[in-house]
Short mmCIF file of C-alpha atoms in Angstrom, two decimals:
data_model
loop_
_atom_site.label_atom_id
_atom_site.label_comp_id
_atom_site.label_asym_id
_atom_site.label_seq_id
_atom_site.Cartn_x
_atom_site.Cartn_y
_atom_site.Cartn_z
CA UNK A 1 -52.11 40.51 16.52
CA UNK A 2 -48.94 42.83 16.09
CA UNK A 3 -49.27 46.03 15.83
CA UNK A 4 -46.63 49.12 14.72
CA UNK A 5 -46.82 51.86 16.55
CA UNK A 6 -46.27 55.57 17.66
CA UNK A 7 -46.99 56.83 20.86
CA UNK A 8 -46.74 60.46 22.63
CA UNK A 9 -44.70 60.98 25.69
CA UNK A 10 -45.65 63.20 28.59
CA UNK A 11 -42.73 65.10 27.92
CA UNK A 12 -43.73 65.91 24.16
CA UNK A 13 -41.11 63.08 22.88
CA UNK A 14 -42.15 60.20 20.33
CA UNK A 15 -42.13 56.53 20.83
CA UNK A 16 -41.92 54.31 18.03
CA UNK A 17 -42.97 50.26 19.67
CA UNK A 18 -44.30 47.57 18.74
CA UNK A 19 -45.64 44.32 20.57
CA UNK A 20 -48.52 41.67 20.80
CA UNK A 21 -52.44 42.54 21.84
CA UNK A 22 -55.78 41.43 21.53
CA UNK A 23 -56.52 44.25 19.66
CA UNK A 24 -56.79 48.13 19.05
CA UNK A 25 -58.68 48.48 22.35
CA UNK A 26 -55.98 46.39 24.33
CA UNK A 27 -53.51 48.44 22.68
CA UNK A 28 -55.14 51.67 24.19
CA UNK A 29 -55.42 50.80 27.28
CA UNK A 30 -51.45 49.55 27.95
CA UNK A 31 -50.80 53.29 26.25
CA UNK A 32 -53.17 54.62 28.63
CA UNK A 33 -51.86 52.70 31.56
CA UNK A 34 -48.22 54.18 30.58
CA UNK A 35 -49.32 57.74 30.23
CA UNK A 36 -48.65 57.71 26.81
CA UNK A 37 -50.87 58.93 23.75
CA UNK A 38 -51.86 56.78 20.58
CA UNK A 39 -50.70 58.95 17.52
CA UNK A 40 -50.35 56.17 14.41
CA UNK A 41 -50.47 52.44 14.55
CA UNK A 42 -49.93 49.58 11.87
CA UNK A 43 -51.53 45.77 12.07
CA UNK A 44 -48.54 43.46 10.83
CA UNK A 45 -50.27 39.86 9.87
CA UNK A 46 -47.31 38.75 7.95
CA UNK A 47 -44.44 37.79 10.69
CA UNK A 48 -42.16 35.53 9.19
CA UNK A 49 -38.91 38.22 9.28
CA UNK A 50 -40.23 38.40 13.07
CA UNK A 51 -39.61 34.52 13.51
CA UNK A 52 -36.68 34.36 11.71
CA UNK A 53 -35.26 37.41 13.40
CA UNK A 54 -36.04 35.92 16.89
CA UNK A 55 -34.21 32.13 15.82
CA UNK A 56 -31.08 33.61 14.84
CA UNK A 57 -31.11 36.26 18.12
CA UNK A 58 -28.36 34.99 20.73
CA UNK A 59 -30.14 32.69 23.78
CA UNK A 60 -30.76 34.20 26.72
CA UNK A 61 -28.24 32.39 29.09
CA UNK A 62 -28.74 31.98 32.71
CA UNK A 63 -25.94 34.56 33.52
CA UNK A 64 -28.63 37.25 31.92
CA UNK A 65 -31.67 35.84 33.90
CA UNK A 66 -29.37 36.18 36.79
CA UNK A 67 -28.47 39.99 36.38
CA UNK A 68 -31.85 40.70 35.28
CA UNK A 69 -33.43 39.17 38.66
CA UNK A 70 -30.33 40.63 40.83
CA UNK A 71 -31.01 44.54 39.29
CA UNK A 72 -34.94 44.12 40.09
CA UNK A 73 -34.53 42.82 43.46
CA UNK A 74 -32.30 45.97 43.72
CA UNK A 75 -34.57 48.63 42.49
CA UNK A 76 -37.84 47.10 43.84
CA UNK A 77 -35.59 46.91 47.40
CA UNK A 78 -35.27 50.85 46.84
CA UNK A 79 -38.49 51.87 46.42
CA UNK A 80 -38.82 51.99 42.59
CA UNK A 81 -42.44 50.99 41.74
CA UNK A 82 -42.22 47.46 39.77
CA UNK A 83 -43.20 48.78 36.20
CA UNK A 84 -40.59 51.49 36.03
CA UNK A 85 -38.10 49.18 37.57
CA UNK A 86 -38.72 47.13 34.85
CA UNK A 87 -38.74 49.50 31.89
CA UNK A 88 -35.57 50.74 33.27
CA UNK A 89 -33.74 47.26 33.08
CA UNK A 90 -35.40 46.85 29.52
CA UNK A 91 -33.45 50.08 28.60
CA UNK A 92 -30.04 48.58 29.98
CA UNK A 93 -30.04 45.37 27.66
CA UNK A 94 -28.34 44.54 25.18
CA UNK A 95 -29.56 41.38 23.82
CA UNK A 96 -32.63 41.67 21.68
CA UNK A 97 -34.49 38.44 22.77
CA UNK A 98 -34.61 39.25 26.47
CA UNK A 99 -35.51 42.62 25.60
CA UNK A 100 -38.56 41.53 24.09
CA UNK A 101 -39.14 39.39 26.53
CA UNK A 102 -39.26 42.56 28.93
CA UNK A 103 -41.42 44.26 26.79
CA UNK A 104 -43.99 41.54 26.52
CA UNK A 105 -44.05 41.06 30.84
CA UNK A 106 -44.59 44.83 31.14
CA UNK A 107 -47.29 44.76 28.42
CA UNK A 108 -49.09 41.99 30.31
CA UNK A 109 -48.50 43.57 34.18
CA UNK A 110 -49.75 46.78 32.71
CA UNK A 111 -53.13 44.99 31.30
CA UNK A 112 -53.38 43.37 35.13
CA UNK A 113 -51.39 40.17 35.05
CA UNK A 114 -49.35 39.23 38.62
CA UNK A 115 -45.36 39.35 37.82
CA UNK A 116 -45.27 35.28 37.67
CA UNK A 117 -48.34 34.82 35.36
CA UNK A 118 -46.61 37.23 33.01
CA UNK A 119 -42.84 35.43 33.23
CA UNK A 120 -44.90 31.33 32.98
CA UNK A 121 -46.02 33.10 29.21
CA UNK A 122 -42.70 32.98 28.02
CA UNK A 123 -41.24 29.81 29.47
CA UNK A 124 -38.44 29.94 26.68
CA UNK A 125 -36.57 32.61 28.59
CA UNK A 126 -37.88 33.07 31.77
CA UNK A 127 -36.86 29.53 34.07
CA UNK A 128 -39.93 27.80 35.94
CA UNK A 129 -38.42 28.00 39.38
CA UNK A 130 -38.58 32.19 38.62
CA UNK A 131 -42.41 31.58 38.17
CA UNK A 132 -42.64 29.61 40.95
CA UNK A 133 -40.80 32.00 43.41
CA UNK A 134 -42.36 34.96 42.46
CA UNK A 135 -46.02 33.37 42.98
CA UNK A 136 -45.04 32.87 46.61
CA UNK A 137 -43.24 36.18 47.24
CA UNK A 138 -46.96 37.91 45.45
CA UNK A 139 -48.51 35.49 48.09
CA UNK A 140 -46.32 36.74 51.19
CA UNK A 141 -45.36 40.42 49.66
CA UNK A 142 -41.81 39.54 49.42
CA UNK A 143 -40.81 39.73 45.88
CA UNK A 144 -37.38 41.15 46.53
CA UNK A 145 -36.58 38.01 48.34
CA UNK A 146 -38.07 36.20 45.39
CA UNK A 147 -36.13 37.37 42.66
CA UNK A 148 -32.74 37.27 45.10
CA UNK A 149 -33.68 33.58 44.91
CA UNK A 150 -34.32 32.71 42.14
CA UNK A 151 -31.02 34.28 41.64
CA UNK A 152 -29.33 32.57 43.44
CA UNK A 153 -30.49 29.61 42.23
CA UNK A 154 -29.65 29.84 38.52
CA UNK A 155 -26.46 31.10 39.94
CA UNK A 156 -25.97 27.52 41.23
CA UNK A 157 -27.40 25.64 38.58
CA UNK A 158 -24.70 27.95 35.96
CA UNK A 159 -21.76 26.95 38.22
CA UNK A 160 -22.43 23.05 38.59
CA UNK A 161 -22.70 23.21 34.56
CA UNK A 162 -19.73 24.78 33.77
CA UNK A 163 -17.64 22.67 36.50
CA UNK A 164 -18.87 20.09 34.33
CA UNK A 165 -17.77 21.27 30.99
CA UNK A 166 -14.48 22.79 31.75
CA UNK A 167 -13.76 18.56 33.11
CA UNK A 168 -14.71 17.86 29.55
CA UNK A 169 -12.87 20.28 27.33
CA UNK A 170 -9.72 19.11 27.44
CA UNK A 171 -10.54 14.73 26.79
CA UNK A 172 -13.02 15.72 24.27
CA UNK A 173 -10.61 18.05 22.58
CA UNK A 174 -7.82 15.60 22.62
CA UNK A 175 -10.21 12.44 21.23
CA UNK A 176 -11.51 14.72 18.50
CA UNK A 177 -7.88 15.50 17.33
CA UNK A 178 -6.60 11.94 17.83
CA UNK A 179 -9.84 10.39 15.95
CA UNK A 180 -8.71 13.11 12.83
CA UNK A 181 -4.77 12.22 12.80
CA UNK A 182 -6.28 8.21 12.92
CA UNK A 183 -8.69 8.96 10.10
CA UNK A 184 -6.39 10.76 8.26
CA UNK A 185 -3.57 8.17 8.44
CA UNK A 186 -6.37 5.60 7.92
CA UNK A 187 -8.43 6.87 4.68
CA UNK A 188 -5.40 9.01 3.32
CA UNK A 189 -1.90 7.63 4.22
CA UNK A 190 -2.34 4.25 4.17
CA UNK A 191 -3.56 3.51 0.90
CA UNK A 192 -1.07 5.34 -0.80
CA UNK A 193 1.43 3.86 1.21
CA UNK A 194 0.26 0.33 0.70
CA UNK A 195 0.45 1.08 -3.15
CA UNK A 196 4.08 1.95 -2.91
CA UNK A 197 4.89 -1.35 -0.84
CA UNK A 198 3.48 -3.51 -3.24
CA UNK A 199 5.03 -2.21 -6.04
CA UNK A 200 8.20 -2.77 -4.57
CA UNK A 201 7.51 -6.27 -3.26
CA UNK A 202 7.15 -5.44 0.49
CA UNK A 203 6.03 -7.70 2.55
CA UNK A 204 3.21 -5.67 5.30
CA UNK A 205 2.67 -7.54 8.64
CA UNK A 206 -0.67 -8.72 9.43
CA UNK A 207 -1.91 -5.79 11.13
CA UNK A 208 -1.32 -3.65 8.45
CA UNK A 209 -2.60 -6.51 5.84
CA UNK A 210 -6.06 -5.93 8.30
CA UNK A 211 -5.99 -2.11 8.46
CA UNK A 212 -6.44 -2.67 4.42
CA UNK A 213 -9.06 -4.89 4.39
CA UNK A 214 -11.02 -2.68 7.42
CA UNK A 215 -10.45 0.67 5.18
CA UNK A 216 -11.67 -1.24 1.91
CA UNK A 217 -14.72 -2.23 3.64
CA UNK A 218 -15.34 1.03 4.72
CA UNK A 219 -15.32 2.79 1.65
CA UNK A 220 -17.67 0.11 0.37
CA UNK A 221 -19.90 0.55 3.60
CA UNK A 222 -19.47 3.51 4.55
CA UNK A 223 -23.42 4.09 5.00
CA UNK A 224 -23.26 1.47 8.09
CA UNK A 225 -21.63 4.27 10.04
CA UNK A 226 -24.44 6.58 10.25
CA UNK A 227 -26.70 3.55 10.38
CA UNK A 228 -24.88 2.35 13.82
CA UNK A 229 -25.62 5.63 14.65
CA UNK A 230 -28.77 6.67 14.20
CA UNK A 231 -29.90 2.87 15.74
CA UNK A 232 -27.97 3.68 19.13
CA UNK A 233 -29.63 6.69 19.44
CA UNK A 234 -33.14 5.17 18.48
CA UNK A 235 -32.41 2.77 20.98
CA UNK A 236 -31.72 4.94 23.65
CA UNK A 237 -34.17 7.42 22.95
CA UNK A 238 -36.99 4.42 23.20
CA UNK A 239 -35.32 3.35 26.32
CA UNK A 240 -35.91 6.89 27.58
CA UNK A 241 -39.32 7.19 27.04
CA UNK A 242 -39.87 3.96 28.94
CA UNK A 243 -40.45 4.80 32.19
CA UNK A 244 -39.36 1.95 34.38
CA UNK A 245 -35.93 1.77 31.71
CA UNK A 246 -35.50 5.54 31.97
CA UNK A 247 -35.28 5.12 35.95
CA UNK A 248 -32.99 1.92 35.93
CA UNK A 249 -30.31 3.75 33.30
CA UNK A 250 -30.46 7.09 35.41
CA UNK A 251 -29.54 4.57 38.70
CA UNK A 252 -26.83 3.34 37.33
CA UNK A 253 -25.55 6.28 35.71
CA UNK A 254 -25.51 6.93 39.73
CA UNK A 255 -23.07 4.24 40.05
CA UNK A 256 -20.58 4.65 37.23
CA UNK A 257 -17.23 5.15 39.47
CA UNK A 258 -16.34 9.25 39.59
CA UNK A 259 -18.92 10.24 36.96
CA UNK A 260 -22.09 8.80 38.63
CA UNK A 261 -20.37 10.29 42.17
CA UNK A 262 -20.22 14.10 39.83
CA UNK A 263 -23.71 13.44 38.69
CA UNK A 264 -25.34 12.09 41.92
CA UNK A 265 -23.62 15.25 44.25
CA UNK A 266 -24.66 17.99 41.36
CA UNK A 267 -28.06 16.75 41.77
CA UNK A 268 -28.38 16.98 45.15
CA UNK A 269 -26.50 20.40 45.27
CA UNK A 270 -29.85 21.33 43.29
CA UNK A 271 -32.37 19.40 45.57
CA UNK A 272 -31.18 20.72 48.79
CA UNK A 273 -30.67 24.47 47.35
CA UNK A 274 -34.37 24.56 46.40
CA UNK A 275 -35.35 22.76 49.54
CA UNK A 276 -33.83 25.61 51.65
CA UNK A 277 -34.56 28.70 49.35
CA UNK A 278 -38.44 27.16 49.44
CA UNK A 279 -38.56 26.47 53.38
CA UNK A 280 -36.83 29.86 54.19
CA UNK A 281 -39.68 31.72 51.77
CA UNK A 282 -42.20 29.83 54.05
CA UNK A 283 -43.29 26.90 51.50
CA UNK A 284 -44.46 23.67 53.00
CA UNK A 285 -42.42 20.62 52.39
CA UNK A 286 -45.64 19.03 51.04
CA UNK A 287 -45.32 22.18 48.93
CA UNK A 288 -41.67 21.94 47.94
CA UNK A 289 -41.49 18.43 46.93
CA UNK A 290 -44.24 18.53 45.15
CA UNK A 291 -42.53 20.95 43.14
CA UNK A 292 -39.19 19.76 43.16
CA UNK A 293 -40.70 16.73 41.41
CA UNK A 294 -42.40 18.66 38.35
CA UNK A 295 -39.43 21.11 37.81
CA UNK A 296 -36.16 18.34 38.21
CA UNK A 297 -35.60 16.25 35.42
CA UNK A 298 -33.28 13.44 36.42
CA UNK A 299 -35.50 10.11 37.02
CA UNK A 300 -33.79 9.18 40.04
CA UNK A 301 -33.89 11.71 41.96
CA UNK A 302 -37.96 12.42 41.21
CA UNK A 303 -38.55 8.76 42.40
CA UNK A 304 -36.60 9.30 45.39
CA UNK A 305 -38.66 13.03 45.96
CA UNK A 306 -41.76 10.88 45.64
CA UNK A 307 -40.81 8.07 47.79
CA UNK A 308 -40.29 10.93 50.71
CA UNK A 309 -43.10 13.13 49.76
CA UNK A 310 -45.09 9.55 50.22
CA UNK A 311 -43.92 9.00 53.97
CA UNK A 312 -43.77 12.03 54.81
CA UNK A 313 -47.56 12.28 54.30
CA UNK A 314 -48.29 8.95 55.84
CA UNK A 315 -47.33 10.29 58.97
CA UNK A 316 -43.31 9.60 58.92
CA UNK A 317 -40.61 12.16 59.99
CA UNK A 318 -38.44 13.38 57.72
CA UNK A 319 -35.27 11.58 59.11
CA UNK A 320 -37.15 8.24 58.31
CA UNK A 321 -38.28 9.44 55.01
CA UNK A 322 -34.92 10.51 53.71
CA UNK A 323 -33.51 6.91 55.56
CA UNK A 324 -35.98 5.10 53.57
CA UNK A 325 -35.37 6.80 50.60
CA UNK A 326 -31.72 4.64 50.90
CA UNK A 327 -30.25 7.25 48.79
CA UNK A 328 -28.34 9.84 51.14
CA UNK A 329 -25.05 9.06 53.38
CA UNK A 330 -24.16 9.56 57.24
CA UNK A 331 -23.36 13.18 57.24
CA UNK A 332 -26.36 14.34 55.20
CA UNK A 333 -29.02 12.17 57.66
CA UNK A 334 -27.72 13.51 60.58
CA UNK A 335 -27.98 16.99 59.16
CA UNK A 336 -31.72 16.28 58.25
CA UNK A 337 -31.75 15.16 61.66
CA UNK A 338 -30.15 18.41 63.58
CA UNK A 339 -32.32 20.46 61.03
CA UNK A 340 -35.50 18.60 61.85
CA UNK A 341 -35.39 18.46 65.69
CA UNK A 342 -34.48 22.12 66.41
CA UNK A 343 -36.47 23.53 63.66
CA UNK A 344 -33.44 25.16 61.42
CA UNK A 345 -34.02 22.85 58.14
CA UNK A 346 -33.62 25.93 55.80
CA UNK A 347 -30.40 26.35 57.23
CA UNK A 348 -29.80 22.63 57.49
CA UNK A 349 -30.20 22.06 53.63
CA UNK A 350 -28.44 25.22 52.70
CA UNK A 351 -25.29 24.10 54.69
CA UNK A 352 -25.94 20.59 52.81
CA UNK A 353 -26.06 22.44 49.39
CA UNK A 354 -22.79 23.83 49.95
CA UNK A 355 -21.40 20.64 50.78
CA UNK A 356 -22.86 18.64 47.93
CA UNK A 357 -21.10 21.51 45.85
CA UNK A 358 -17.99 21.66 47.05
CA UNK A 359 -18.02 17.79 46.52
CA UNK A 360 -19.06 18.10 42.94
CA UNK A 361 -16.23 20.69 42.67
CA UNK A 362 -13.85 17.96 43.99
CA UNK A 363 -15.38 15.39 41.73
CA UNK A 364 -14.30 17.39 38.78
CA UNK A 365 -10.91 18.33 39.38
CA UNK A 366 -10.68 14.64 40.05
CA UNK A 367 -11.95 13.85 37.32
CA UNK A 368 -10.13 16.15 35.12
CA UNK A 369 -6.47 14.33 36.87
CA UNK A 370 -7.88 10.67 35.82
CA UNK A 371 -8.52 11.89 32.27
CA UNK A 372 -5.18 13.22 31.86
CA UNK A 373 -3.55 10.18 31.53
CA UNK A 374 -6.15 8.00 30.11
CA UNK A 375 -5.38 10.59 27.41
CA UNK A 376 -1.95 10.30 27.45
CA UNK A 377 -2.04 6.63 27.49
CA UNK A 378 -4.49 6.50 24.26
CA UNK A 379 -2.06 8.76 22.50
CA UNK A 380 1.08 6.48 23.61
CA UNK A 381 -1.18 3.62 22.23
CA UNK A 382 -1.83 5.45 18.77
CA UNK A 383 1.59 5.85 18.16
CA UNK A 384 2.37 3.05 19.05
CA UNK A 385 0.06 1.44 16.48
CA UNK A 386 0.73 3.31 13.68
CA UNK A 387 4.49 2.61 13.86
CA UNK A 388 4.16 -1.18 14.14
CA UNK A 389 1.26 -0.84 11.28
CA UNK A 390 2.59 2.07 9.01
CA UNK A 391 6.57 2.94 9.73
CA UNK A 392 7.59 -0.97 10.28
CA UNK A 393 7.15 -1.41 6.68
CA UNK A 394 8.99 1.86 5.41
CA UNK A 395 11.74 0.64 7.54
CA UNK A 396 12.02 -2.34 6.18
CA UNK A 397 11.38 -0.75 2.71
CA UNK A 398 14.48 1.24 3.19
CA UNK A 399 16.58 -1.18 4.59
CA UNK A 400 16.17 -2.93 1.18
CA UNK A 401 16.68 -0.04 -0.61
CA UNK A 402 19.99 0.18 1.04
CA UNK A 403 21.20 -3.10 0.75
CA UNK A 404 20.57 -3.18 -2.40
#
């Protein structure tokens, strides 16, 4: 139920609230545990300006999750009890969704929740791998070092994301102004133009002649377009939910030349950053793979976590796991290796975390140069069409005009 209402400070000073309980009891009680007085309170059934209020809020991004776990691992680092700590960031933000958010973890920590069973309520906003750290630092009384993490790992996942867009912008800005000027040429030029030949007896080479016929059987048929459509995506969304498909098209995504290279060494900049942040907190790797495999997405790499976790616990090293696996290079088994034998495999993975990164970071600059001019080759090839298809005949149109 939510309930409106007004509470009375210590200090004599009025707070106006409102938030989600079990009822007028439950509301007492988180007053109570707050030092704070009940003075009026409203039940609101009808919430439908609530919903609609918190759809058209901005998302919370991972930037905010990433101050908002670096300022608590600050305070709760100085000695500020975890509740105030909280209430203090709450005060400090600015966007209204993560604010209520706040208000609805300090609601449940005040009725006796742990810190991770009140984020895993509100899985929209708070991240999984923030439940998951704080339920070991409550386990080994290091949440500081929790929330640093899981920092640090959003961090990560932020960067590898936007390496990735910023290698998109410009092609997919160029395409999406070269498929308008071709449209526009195609649907609005042409016709007229065609018109005006024919009028005056011009004769159009074949390529225009079949520019005609493809525009006056798209006008007619226009309805295939979103048809085509809609069955690729059908088809690849049934593909997905195949399991055995959804595995083979994530494999050779892998293999695509410079994209599946960007894809396969983002991925692993994510596997071996958890695998270290997890070890150094004192997780098991039974532990961490286990996880790893629920909170991942990409097929691939959760049949490769499972193919280790499998050896591993059939006795196996982890150098003969990850060698099995038939999935990492040289470099990165002889880390595993190094990391293995002299028991440093946090710092192993974190070294190979920064290495997978700075490849990925190499992957899109290179990326970004081979796009270039693939661009700039599709644009030569555009013009090139629509002056053999478009300006060959006005040419000849007014080279008629002139000799006659």
């Amino acid at each position: 139920m939510l309930y409106m209402y007004e509470a009375l400070n210590q200090d004599g000073s009025v707070t106006q609230g409102k938030g989600h309980f079990k009822g007028i009891q439950d509301l007492l009680d988180t007053l109570t545990s707050h030092e704070q007085i009940l003075l009026t309170y409203q039940e609101k059934t009808f919430i439908l300006s609530d919903i609609i209020d918190d759809m058209i809020q901005p998302k919370v991004t991972r930037m905010d999750i990433v101050e908002f776990c670096e300022s608590l691992s600050s305070m709760i680092g100085s000695g500020l009890p975890l509740l105030e700590s909280m209430e203090s960031i709450k005060d400090t933000i600015e966007k209204k969704k993560l604010r209520n958010a706040l208000d609805r973890v300090i609601q449940e920590i005040a009725r006796g929740e742990s810190l991770s069973g009140a984020f895993s309520m509100d899985p929209s906003v708070f991240p999984e791998m923030l439940v998951f750290f704080c339920s070991i630092g409550e386990e080994t009384g290091t949440i500081q070092d929790a929330l640093k993490n899981t920092a640090d790992y959003v961090k990560r996942v932020d960067d590898i994301i936007s390496q990735t867009k910023r290698a998109l912008i410009y092609p997919s800005f160029v395409i999406t102004a070269m498929g308008s000027v071709m449209g526009f040429w195609l649907f609005i030029v042409l016709p007229r133009l065609v018109d005006t030949f024919k009028n005056m007896n011009v004769a159009l080479p074949a390529i225009t002649i079949k520019l005609v016929a493809f525009v006056a059987f798209m006008k007619v048929n226009w309805f295939l377009v979103p048809l085509v459509i809609c069955l690729i995506a059908g088809t690849i969304y049934l593909l997905k939910k195949n399991e055995q498909t959804n595995l083979l098209l994530a494999k050779l995504t892998f293999k695509l030349p410079i994209v599946g290279n960007l894809l396969k060494s983002s991925a692993l900049t994510l596997f071996f950053s958890n695998m270290s942040l997890m070890l150094h907190s004192g997780v098991t790797l039974t532990k961490c793979f286990d996880v790893l495999e629920t909170t991942l997405s990409n097929p691939a790499i959760k049949a490769m976590i499972a193919k280790i976790r499998k050896s591993t616990g059939s006795g196996d090293t982890l150098l003969t796991s990850f060698t099995e696996a038939k999935f990492f290079d040289a470099i990165t088994l002889r880390m595993i290796s190094v990391g293995e034998s002299t028991g440093t495999l946090d710092q192993r993975m974190s070294y190979l975390a920064d290495t997978y990164q700075e490849r990925t970071s190499r992957f899109v600059d290179v990326m970004g140069k081979m796009i270039e001019p693939l661009v700039m080759a599709l644009s030569g090839g555009l013009f090139v069409f629509i002056v053999i298809s478009l300006i060959g005949p006005v040419y000849d149109l007014v080279s008629q005009l002139g000799g006659g």
